[in-house]
Short mmCIF file of C-alpha atoms in Angstrom, two decimals:
data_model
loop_
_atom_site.label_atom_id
_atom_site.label_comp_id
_atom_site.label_asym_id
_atom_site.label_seq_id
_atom_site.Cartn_x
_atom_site.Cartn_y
_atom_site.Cartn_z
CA UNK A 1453 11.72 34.23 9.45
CA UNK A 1454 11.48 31.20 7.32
CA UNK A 1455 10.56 28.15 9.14
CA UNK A 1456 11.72 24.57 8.27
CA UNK A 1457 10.49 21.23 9.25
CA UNK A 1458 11.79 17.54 9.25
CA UNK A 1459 10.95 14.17 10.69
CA UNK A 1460 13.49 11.71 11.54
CA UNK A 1461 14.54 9.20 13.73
CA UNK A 1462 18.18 8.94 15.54
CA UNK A 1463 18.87 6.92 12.59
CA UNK A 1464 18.79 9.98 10.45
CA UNK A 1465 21.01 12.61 12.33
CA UNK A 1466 23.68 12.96 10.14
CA UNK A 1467 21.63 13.46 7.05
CA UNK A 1468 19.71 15.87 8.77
CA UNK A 1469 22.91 17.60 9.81
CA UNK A 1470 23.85 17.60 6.26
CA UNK A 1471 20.88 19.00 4.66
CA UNK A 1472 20.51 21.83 7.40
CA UNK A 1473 24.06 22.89 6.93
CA UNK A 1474 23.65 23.00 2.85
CA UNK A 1475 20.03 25.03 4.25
CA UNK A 1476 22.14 27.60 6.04
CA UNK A 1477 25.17 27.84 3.77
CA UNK A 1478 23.24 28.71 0.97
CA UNK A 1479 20.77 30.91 2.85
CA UNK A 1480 22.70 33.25 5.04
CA UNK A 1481 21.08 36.15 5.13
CA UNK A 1482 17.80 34.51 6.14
CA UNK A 1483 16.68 33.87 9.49
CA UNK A 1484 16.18 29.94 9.49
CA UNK A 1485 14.46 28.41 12.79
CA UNK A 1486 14.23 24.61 11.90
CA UNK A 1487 11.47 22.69 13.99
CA UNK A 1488 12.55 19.11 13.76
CA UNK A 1489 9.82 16.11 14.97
CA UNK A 1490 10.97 13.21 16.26
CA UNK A 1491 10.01 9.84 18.58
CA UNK A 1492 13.14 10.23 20.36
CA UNK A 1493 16.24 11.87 20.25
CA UNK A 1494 19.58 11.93 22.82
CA UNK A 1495 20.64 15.56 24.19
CA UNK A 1496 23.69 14.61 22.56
CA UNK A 1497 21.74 14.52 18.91
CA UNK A 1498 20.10 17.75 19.71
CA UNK A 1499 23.07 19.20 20.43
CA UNK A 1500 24.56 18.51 17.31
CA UNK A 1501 21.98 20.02 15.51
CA UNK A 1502 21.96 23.02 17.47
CA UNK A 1503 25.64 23.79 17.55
CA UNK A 1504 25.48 23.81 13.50
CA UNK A 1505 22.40 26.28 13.76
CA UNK A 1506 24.38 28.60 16.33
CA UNK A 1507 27.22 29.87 13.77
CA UNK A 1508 24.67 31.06 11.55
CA UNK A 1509 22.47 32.61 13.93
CA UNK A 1510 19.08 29.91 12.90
CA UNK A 1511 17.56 28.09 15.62
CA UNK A 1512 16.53 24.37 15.93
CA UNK A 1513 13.27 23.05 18.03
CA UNK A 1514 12.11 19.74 18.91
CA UNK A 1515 9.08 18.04 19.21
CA UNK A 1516 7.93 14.76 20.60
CA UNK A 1517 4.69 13.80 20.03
CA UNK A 1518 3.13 11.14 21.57
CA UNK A 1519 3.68 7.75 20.71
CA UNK A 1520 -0.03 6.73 20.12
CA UNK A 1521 -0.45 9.70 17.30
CA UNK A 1522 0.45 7.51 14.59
CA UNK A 1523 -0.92 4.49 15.97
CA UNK A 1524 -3.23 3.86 13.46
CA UNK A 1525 -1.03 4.29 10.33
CA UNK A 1526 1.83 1.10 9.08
CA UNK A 1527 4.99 1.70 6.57
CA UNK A 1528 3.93 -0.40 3.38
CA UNK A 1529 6.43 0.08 0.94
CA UNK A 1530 10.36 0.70 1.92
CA UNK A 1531 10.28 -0.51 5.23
CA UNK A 1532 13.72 -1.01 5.50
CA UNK A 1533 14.62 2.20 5.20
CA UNK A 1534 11.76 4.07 6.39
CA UNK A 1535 10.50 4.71 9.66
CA UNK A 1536 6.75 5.52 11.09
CA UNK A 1537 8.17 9.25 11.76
CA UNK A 1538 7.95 9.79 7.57
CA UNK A 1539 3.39 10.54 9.37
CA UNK A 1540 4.82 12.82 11.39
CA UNK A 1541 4.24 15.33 8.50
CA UNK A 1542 0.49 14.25 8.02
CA UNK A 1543 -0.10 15.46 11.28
CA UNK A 1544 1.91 18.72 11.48
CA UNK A 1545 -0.69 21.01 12.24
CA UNK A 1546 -1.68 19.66 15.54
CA UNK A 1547 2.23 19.08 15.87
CA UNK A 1548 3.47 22.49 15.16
CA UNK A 1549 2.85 25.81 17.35
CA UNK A 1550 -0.44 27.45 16.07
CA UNK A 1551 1.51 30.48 15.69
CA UNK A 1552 3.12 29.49 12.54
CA UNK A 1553 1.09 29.82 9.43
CA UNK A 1554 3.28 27.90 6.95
CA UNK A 1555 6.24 25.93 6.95
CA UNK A 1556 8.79 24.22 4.74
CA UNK A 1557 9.04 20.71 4.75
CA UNK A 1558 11.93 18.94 3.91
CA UNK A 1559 13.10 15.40 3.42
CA UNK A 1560 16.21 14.41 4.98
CA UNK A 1561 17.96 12.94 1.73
CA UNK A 1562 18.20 16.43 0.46
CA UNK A 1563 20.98 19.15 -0.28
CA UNK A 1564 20.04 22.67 -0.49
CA UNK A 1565 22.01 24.41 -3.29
CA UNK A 1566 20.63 28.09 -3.25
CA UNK A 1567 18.58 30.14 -2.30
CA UNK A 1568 14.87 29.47 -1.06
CA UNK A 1569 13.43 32.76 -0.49
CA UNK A 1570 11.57 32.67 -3.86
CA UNK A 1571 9.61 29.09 -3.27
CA UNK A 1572 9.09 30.52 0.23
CA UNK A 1573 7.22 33.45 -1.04
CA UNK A 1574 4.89 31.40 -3.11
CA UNK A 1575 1.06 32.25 -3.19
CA UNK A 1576 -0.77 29.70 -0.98
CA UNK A 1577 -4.05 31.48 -1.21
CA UNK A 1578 -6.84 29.36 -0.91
CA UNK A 1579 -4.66 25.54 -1.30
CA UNK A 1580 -2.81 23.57 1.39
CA UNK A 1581 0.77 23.52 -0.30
CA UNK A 1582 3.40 24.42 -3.13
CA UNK A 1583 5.25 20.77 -4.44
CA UNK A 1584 6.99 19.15 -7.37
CA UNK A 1585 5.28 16.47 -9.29
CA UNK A 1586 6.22 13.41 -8.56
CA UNK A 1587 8.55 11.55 -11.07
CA UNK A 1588 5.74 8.47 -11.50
CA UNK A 1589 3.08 11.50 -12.02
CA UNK A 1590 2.26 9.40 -15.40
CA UNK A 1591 1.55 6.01 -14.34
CA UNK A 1592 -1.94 4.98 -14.41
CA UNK A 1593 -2.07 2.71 -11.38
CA UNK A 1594 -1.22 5.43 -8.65
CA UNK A 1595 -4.62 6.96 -9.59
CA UNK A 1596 -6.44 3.87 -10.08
CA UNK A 1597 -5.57 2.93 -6.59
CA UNK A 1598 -6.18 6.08 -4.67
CA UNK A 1599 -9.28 6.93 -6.67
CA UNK A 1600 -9.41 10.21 -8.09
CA UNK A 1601 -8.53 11.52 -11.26
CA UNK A 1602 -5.47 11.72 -13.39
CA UNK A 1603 -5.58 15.49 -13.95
CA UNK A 1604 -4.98 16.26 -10.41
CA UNK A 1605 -1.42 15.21 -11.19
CA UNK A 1606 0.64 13.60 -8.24
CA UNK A 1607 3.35 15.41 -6.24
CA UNK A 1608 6.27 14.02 -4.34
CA UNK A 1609 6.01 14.79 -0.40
CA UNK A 1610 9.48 14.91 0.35
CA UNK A 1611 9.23 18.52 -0.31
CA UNK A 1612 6.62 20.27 0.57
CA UNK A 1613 5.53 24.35 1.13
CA UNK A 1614 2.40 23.41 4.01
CA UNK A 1615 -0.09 26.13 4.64
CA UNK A 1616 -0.51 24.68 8.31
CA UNK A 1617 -3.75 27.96 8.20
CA UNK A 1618 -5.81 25.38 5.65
CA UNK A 1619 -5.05 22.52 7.22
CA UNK A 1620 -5.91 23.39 10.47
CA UNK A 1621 -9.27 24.74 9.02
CA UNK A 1622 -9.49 21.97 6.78
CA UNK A 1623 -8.42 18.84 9.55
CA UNK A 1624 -5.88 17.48 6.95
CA UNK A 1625 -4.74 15.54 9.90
CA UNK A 1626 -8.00 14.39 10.70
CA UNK A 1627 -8.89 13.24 6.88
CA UNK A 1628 -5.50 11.26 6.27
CA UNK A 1629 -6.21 9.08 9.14
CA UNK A 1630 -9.80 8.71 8.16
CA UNK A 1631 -9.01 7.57 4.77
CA UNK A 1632 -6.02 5.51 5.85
CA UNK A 1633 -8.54 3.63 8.91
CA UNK A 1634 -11.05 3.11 5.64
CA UNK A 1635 -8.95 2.25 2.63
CA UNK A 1636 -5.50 0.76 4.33
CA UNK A 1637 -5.46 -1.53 0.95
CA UNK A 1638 -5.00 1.70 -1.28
CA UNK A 1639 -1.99 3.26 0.50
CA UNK A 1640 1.32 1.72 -1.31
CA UNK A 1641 3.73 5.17 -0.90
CA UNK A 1642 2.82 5.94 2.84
CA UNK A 1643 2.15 9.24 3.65
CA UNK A 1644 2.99 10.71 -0.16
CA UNK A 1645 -0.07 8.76 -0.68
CA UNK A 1646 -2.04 9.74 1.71
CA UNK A 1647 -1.17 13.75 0.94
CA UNK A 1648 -1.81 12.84 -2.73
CA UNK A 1649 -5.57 11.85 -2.34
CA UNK A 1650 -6.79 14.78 0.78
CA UNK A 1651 -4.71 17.33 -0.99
CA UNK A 1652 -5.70 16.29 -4.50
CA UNK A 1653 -6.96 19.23 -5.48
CA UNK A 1654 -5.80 21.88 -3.25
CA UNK A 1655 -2.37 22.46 -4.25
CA UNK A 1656 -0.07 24.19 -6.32
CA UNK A 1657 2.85 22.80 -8.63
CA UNK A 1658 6.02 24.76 -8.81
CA UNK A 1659 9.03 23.94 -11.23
CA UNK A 1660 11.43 21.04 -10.95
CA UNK A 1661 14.13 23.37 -9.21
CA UNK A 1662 12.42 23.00 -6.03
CA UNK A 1663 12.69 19.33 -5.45
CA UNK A 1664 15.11 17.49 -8.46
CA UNK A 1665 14.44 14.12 -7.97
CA UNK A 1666 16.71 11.15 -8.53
CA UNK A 1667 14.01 9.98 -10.94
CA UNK A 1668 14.90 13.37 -13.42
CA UNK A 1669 18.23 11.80 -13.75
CA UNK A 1670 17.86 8.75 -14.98
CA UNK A 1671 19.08 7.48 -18.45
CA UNK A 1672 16.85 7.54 -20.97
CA UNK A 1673 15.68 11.33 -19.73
CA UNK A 1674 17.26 12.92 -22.47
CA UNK A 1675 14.76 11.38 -25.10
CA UNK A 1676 11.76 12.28 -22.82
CA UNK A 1677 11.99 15.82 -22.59
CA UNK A 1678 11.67 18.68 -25.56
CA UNK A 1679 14.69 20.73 -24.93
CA UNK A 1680 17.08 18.44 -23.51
CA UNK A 1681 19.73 21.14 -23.41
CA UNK A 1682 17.72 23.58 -21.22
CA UNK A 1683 16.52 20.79 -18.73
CA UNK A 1684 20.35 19.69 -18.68
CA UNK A 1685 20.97 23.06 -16.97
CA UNK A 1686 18.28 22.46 -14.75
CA UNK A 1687 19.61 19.11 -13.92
CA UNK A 1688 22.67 20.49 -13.33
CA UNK A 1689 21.69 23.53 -11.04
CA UNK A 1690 18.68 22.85 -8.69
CA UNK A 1691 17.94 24.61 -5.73
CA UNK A 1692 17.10 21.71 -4.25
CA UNK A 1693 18.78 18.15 -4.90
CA UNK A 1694 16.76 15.45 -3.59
CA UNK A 1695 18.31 11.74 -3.79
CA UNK A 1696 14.75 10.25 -3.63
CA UNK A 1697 16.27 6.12 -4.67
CA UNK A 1698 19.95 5.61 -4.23
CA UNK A 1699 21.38 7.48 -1.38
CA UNK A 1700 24.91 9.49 -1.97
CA UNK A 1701 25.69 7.26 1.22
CA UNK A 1702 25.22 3.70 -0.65
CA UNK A 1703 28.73 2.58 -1.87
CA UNK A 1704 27.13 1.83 -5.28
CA UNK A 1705 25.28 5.28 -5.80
CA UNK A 1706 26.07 6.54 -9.28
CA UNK A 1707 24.11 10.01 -8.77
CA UNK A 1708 25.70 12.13 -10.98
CA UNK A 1709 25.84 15.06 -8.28
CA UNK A 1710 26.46 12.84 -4.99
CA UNK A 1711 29.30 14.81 -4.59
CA UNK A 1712 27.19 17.37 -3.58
CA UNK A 1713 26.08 15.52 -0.28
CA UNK A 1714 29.97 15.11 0.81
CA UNK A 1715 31.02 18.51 0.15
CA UNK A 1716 28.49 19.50 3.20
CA UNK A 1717 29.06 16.18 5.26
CA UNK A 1718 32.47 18.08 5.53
CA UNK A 1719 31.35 20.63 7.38
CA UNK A 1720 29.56 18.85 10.04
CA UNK A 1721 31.12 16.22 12.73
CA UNK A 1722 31.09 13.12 10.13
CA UNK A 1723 33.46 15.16 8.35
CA UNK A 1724 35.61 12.52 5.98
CA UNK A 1725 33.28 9.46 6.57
CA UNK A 1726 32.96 8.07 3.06
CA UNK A 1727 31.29 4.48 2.51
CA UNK A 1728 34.11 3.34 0.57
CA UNK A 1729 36.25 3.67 3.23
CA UNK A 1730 36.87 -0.23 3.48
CA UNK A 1731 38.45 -2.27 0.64
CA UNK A 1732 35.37 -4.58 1.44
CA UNK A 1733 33.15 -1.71 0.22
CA UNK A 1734 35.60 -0.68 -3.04
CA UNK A 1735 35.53 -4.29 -3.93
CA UNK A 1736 31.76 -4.08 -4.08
CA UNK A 1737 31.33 -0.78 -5.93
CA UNK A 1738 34.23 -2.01 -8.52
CA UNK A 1739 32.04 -5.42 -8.92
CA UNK A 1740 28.73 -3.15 -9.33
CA UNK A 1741 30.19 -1.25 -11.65
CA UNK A 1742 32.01 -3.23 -14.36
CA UNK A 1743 29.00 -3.93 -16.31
CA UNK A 1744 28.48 -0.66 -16.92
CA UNK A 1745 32.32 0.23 -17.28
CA UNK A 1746 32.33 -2.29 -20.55
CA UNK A 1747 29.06 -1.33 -22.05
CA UNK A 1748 27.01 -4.46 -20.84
CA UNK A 1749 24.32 -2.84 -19.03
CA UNK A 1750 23.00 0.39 -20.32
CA UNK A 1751 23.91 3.32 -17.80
CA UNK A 1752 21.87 4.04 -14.79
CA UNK A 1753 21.88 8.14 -15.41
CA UNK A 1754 21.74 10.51 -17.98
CA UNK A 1755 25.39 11.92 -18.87
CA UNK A 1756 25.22 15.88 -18.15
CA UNK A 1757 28.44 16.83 -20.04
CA UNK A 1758 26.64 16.14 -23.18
#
């Protein structure tokens, strides 16, 4: 059984939907239970999540924790977009049922395009979880800030492979809101943050497959990497697509593989929504993207058919 967790909000159910039916498409012979943590969510929400679980035989649980757990943590960057649920995965072992030992965390601006089996299988011996370095692992101030040292690296959180064993021996619940009650002024990145500095140096990196960020994509890539031919594949064939900036959903998102998003959104009820659905929108995108169109801005992302 490989067990999956997410945090959202109602705001979030159809991405949610989407990245759990990419999950199970690409992952049929495993069985998937999904425990999803929320404030609040509608029977008719939880239904929809359910009902795309069913067909594959997976099964989806829900949690409500109370509303004071995260009472003493704020969002400080990307408020507009992110909610307080994004804790929720700080405090997953005293969430979660002590029966599980590990568990998969996933963003919910994510596609899933193969199989996981392999990253679920990863050696957790002795650290608290598997993750991808972040795309901003080099920049000088993220250390500075949260105090430790450089060579620790620093991973994104939207993916994660938790050993929920450690940190229930460990209290990694217990030291996040410690240090966030002592050094509020240090957090920028929320709970990535947070992770970053209690799990500092009890983790393990695994390769860019597992969690291709937007970041990876960008122009400019090409000149920072040593064999741009052999990361182009990799660009071009995660296992795991995650849209950490632009979202496929924006009407100016220029992802080179936001495509990917849609061709799942198709198989759950938003089926056909598109955000250029209104000329409104179109006008916008066109406006967005004439600079780039004549060669007066440099591009946003890398081209991948080169």
């Amino acid at each position: 059984m490989i067990h999956i967790a997410c945090n959202i909000d109602a705001n979030f159910i159809q991405h949610c939907a989407v990245t759990l039916v990419s999950l199970f498409e690409n992952n049929k012979r495993a069985d998937i239970c999904v425990h999803i943590v929320a404030p609040y969510l509608s029977e008719a929400d939880q239904a929809i999540l359910r009902n795309l679980a069913a067909p594959y035989g997976n099964e989806v649980c829900f949690y409500y924790p109370p509303k004071d757990l995260l009472q003493c943590f704020s969002i400080k960057k990307f408020g507009k977009r992110i909610s307080m649920a994004t804790y929720y995965r700080c405090m997953f072992s005293s969430i979660l049922p002590e029966s599980l030992e590990k568990v998969l965390y996933l963003d919910c601006d994510i596609v899933i395009l193969g199989d996981i089996s392999e990253f679920w299988n990863t050696d957790l011996s002795g650290c608290g979880a598997a993750c991808v370095e972040d795309i901003g692992k080099d920049e000088d101030e993220r250390y500075e800030r949260l105090h430790y040292d450089k060579s620790c690296s620093y991973f994104n959180a939207g993916v994660l492979l938790i050993n929920l064993d450690y940190w229930r021996k460990h209290k990694v619940d217990v030291q996040c809101v410690r240090y966030f009650e002592t050094y509020p002024e240090r957090i920028q990145f929320n709970d990535q943050d947070l992770l970053n500095v209690v799990l500092c140096k009890d983790k393990v990196f695994v390769p860019l497959k597992w969690n291709m960020q937007d970041g990876f994509y960008r122009y400019g890539i090409d000149k920072r990497v040593a064999d741009w031919q052999a990361f182009r594949e990799e660009l071009l064939h995660p296992v795991i697509l995650h849209y950490t900036n632009k979202k496929p959903w924006n009407y100016d998102s220029m992802h080179p593989l936001r495509n990917e998003y849609y061709k799942y959104l198709d198989m759950t009820p938003w089926k056909g929504k598109r955000p250029l659905s209104s000329v409104k929108e179109r006008l916008k995108r066109y406006i967005k993207c004439v600079p780039y169109l004549l060669g007066l801005r440099k591009p946003k992302y890398v081209n991948l058919g080169k």
